[in-house]
Coordinates of C-alpha atoms in Angstrom, one line a residue:
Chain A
X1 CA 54.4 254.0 12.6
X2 CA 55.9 256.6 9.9
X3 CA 54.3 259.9 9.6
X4 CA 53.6 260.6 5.8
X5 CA 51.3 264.1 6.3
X6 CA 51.1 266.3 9.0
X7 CA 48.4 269.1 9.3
X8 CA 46.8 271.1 12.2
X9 CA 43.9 268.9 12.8
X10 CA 45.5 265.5 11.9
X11 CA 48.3 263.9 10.8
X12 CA 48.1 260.6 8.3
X13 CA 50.5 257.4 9.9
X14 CA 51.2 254.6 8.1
X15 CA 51.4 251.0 9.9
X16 CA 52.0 247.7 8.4
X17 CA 50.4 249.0 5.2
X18 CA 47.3 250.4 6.6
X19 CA 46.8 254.5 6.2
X20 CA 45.6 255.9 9.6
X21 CA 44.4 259.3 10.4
X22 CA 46.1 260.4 13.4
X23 CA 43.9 262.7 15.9
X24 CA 43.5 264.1 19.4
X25 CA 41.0 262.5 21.3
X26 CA 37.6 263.5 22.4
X27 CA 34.6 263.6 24.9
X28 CA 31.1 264.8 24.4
X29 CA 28.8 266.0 27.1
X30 CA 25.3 265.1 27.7
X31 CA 24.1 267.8 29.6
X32 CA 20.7 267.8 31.4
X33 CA 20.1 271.5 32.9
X34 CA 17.9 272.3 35.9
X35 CA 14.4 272.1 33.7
X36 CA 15.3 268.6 32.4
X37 CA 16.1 269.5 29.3
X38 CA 19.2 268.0 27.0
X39 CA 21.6 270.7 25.9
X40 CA 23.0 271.0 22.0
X41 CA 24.8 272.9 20.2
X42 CA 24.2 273.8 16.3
X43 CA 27.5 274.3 14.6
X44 CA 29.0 274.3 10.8
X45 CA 30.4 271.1 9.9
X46 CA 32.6 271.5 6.7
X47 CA 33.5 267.7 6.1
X48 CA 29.5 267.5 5.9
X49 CA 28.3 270.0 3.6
X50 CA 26.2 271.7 6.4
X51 CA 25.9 272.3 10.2
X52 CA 24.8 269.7 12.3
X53 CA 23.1 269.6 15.6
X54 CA 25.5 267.6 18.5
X55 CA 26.2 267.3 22.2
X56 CA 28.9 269.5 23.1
X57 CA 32.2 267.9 22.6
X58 CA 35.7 268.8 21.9
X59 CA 39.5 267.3 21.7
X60 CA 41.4 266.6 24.8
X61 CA 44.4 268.8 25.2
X62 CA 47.7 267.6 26.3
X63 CA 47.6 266.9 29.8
X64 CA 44.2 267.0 30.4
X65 CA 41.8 264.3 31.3
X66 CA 38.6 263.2 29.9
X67 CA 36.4 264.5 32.3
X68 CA 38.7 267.7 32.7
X69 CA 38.0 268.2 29.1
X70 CA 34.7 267.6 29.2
X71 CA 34.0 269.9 32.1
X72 CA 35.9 272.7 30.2
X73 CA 34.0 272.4 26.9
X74 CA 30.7 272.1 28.2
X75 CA 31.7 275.7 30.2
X76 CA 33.1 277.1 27.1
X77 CA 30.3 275.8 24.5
X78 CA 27.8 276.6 26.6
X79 CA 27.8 278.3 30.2
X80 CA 27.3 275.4 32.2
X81 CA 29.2 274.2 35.0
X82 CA 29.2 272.4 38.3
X83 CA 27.2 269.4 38.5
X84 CA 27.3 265.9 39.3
X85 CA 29.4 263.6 36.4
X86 CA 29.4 260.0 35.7
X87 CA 31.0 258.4 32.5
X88 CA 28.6 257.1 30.6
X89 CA 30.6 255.3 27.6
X90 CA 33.8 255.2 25.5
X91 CA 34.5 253.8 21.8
X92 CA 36.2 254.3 18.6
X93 CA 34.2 256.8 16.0
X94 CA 35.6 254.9 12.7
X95 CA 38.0 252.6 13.4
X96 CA 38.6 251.1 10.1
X97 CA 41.1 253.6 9.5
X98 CA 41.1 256.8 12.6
X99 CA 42.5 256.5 16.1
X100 CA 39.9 258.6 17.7
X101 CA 38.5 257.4 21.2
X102 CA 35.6 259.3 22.3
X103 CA 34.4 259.5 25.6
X104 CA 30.9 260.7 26.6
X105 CA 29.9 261.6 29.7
X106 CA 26.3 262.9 31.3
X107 CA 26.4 265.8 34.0
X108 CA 23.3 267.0 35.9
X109 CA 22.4 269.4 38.3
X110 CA 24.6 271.8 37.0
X111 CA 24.5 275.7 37.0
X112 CA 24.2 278.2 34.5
X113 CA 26.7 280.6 33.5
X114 CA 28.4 283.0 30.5
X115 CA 29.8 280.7 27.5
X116 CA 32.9 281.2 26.5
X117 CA 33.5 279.8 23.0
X118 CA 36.8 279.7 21.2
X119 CA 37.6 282.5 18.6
X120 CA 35.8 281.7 15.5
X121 CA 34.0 279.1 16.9
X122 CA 30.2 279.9 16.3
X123 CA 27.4 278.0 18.0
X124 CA 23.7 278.4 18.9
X125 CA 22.7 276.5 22.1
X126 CA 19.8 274.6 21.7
X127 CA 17.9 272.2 24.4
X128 CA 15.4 269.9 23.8
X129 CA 13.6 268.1 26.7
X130 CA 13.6 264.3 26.8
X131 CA 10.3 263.8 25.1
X132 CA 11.6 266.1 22.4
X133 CA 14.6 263.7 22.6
X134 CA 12.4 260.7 22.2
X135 CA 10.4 262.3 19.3
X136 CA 12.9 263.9 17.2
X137 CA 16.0 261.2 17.5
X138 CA 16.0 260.6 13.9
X139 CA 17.2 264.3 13.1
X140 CA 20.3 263.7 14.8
X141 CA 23.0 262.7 12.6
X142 CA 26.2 262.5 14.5
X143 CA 27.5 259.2 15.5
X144 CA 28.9 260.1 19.1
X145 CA 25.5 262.4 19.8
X146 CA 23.0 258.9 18.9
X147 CA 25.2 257.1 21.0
X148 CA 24.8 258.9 24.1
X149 CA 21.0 260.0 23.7
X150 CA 20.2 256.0 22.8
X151 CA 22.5 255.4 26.2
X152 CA 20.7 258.1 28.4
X153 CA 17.3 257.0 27.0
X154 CA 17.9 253.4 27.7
X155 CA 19.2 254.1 31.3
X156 CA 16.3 256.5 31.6
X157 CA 13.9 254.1 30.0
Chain B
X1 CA 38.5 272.1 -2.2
X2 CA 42.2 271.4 -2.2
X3 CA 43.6 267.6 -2.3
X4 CA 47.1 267.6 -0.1
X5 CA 47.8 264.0 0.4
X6 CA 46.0 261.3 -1.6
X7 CA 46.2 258.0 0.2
X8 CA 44.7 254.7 -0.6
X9 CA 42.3 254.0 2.2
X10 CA 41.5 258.0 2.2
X11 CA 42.9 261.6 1.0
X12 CA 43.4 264.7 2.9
X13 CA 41.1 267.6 1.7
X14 CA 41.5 271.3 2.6
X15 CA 38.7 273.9 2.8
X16 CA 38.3 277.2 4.5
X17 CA 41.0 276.2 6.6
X18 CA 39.7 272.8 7.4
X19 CA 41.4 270.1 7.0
X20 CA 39.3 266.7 5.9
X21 CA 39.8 263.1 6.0
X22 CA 38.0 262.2 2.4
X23 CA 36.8 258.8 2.4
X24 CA 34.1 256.3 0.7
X25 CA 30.9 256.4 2.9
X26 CA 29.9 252.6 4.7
X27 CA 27.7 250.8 5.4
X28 CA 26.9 248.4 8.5
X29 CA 24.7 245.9 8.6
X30 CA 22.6 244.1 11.9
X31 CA 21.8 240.5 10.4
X32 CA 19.8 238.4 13.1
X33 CA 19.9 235.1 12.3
X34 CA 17.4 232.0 12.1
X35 CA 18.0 231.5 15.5
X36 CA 17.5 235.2 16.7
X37 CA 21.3 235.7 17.1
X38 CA 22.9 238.7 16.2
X39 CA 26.4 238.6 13.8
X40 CA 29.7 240.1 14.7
X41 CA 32.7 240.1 13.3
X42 CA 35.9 240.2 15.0
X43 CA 38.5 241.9 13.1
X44 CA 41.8 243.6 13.6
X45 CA 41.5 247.1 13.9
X46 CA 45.6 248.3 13.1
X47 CA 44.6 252.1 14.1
X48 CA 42.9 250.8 17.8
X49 CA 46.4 248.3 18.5
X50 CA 43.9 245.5 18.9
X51 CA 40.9 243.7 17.3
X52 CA 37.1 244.9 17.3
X53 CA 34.0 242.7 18.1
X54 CA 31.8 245.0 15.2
X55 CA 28.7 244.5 12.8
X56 CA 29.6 243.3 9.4
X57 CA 30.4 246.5 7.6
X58 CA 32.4 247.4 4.2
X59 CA 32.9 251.1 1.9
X60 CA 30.8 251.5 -0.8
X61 CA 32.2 250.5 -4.1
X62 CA 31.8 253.3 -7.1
X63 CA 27.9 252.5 -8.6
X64 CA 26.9 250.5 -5.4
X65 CA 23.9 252.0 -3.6
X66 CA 24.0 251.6 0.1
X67 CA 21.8 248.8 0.7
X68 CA 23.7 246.9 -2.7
X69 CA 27.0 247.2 -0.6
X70 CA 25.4 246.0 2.6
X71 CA 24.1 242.8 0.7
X72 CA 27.6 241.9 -0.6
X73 CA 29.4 242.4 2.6
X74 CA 27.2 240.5 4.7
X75 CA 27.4 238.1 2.3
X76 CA 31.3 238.0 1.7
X77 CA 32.0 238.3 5.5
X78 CA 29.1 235.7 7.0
X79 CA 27.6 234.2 3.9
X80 CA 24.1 235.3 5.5
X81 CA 22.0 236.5 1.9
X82 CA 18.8 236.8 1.0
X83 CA 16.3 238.0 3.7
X84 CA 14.5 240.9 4.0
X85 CA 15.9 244.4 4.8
X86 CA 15.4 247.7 6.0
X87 CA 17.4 250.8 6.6
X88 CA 18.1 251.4 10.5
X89 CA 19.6 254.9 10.2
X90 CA 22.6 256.7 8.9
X91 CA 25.0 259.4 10.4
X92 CA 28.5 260.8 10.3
X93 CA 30.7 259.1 11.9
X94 CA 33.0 262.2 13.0
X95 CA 32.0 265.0 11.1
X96 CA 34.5 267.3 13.2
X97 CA 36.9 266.1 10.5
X98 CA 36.1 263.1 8.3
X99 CA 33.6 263.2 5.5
X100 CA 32.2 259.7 6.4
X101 CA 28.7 259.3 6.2
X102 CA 27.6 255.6 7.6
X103 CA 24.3 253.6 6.7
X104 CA 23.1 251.1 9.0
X105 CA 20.6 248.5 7.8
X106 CA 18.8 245.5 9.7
X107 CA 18.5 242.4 7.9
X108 CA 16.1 239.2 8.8
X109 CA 15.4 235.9 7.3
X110 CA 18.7 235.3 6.3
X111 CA 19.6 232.0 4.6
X112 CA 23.3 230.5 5.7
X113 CA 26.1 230.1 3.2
X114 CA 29.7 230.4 2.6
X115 CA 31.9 233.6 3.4
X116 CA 33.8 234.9 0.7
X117 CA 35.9 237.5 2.5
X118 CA 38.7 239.7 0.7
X119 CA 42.1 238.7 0.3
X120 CA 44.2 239.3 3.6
X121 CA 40.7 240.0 5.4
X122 CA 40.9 237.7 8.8
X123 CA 37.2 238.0 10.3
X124 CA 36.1 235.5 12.7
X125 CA 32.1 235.3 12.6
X126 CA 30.8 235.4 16.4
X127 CA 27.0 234.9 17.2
X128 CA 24.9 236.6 20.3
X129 CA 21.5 236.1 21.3
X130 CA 19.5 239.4 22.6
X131 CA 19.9 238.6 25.9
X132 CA 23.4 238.1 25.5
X133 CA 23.6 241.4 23.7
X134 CA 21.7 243.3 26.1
X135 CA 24.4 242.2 29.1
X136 CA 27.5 242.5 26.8
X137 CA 26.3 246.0 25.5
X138 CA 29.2 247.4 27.9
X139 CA 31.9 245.5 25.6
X140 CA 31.2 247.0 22.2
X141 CA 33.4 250.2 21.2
X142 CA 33.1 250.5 17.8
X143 CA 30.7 253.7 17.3
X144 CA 28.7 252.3 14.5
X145 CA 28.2 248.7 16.0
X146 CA 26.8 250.3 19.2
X147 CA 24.1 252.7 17.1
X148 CA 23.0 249.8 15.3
X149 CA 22.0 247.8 18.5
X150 CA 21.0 250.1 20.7
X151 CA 18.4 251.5 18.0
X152 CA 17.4 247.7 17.8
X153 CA 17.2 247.2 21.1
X154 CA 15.4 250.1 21.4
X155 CA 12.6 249.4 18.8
X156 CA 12.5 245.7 19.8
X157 CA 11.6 247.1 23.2

């Protein structure tokens, strides 16, 4: 693999021909809080145009596992901590031509706390409980978020 | 927005700080056949280090619409045409950094012909039933390919 661009977020490899966008990893979080309601955050998306409503997610830092990460973020993004975790599913977002893995994992029974976003980072908390889930699934419009809603439901089902 | 790099799979875009994979949107298609089998294609996937089990899929060409693209791919990778469509969903496939937005449609009543894949393209067309689907769920990992089926899974109920 050469490296032909390097930035902060990504870099670009090249392999055998094929252009690759080289990023961290990442996990997302479906969080269920003590009234059985699914946790979101609302953030700006600037590759979209917009902001976008998601599960909490974020990259794994060096060292870290997974479910470490995923721990951390949820506390960060949104307060919550504790709980009882379970993997629920790993995959590749695009991988026609990015070497992101995503893991997702579901937590309940956890416990509310004081978020503690990175600087700059802005997001509103929303939570919607599963009927709202059910009803309003065609809003969503990230990738890793469907996946682990249509996962939970299906389990739940 | 700021070009850096300029690739030929994608381009590197900067704006308020963020950097952004800039790529043609895609489309995916779930093509049952006339025995109620679902179409994959295995392909390899150079920025995973292996090969993907995935739905037919292709980037929309410059004039296509969505659904045109999904017709021509399905066609060039299975040879499945003609049928009647509808469009699943669509989402961004990881919108934390890459401007990809993905369609999904479900095709039926397909009529078998010859593949015409793209030079270099090695796809080998595999075939599931639903039940077969519903127990091999587990080893799917492209994002896209699992929001296609589970949304069908879930609306074939």
């Amino acid at each position: 693999m050469k490296k032909v661009w390097e930035g902060k977020r990504f870099s670009v490899l090249v392999e055998d021909n094929y252009e690759i966008a080289d990023t961290p990893d990442a996990v997302a979080i479906l969080a269920v809080d003590a009234e059985e309601r699914v946790v979101f955050v609302r953030q700006r998306r600037v590759a979209t145009g917009g902001s976008l409503l998601e599960l909490p997610a974020g990259l794994i830092d060096a060292g870290e596992t997974p479910l470490e990460t995923a721990k951390r973020e949820l506390r960060e993004e949104t307060g919550l901590r504790g709980g009882t975790w379970r993997e629920l599913t790993s995959f590749w977002s695009s991988p026609g031509f990015v070497n992101e893995r995503v893991w997702v994992f579901a937590a309940h029974g956890l416990e509310e706390g004081e978020p503690d976003p990175d600087e700059g980072e802005e997001l509103e908390v929303v939570r919607w409980t599963l009927p709202e889930v059910e009803r309003r699934l065609p809003e969503l419009e990230d990738a890793t978020t469907l996946i682990g809603l249509l996962l939970y439901l299906r389990e739940s089902g």
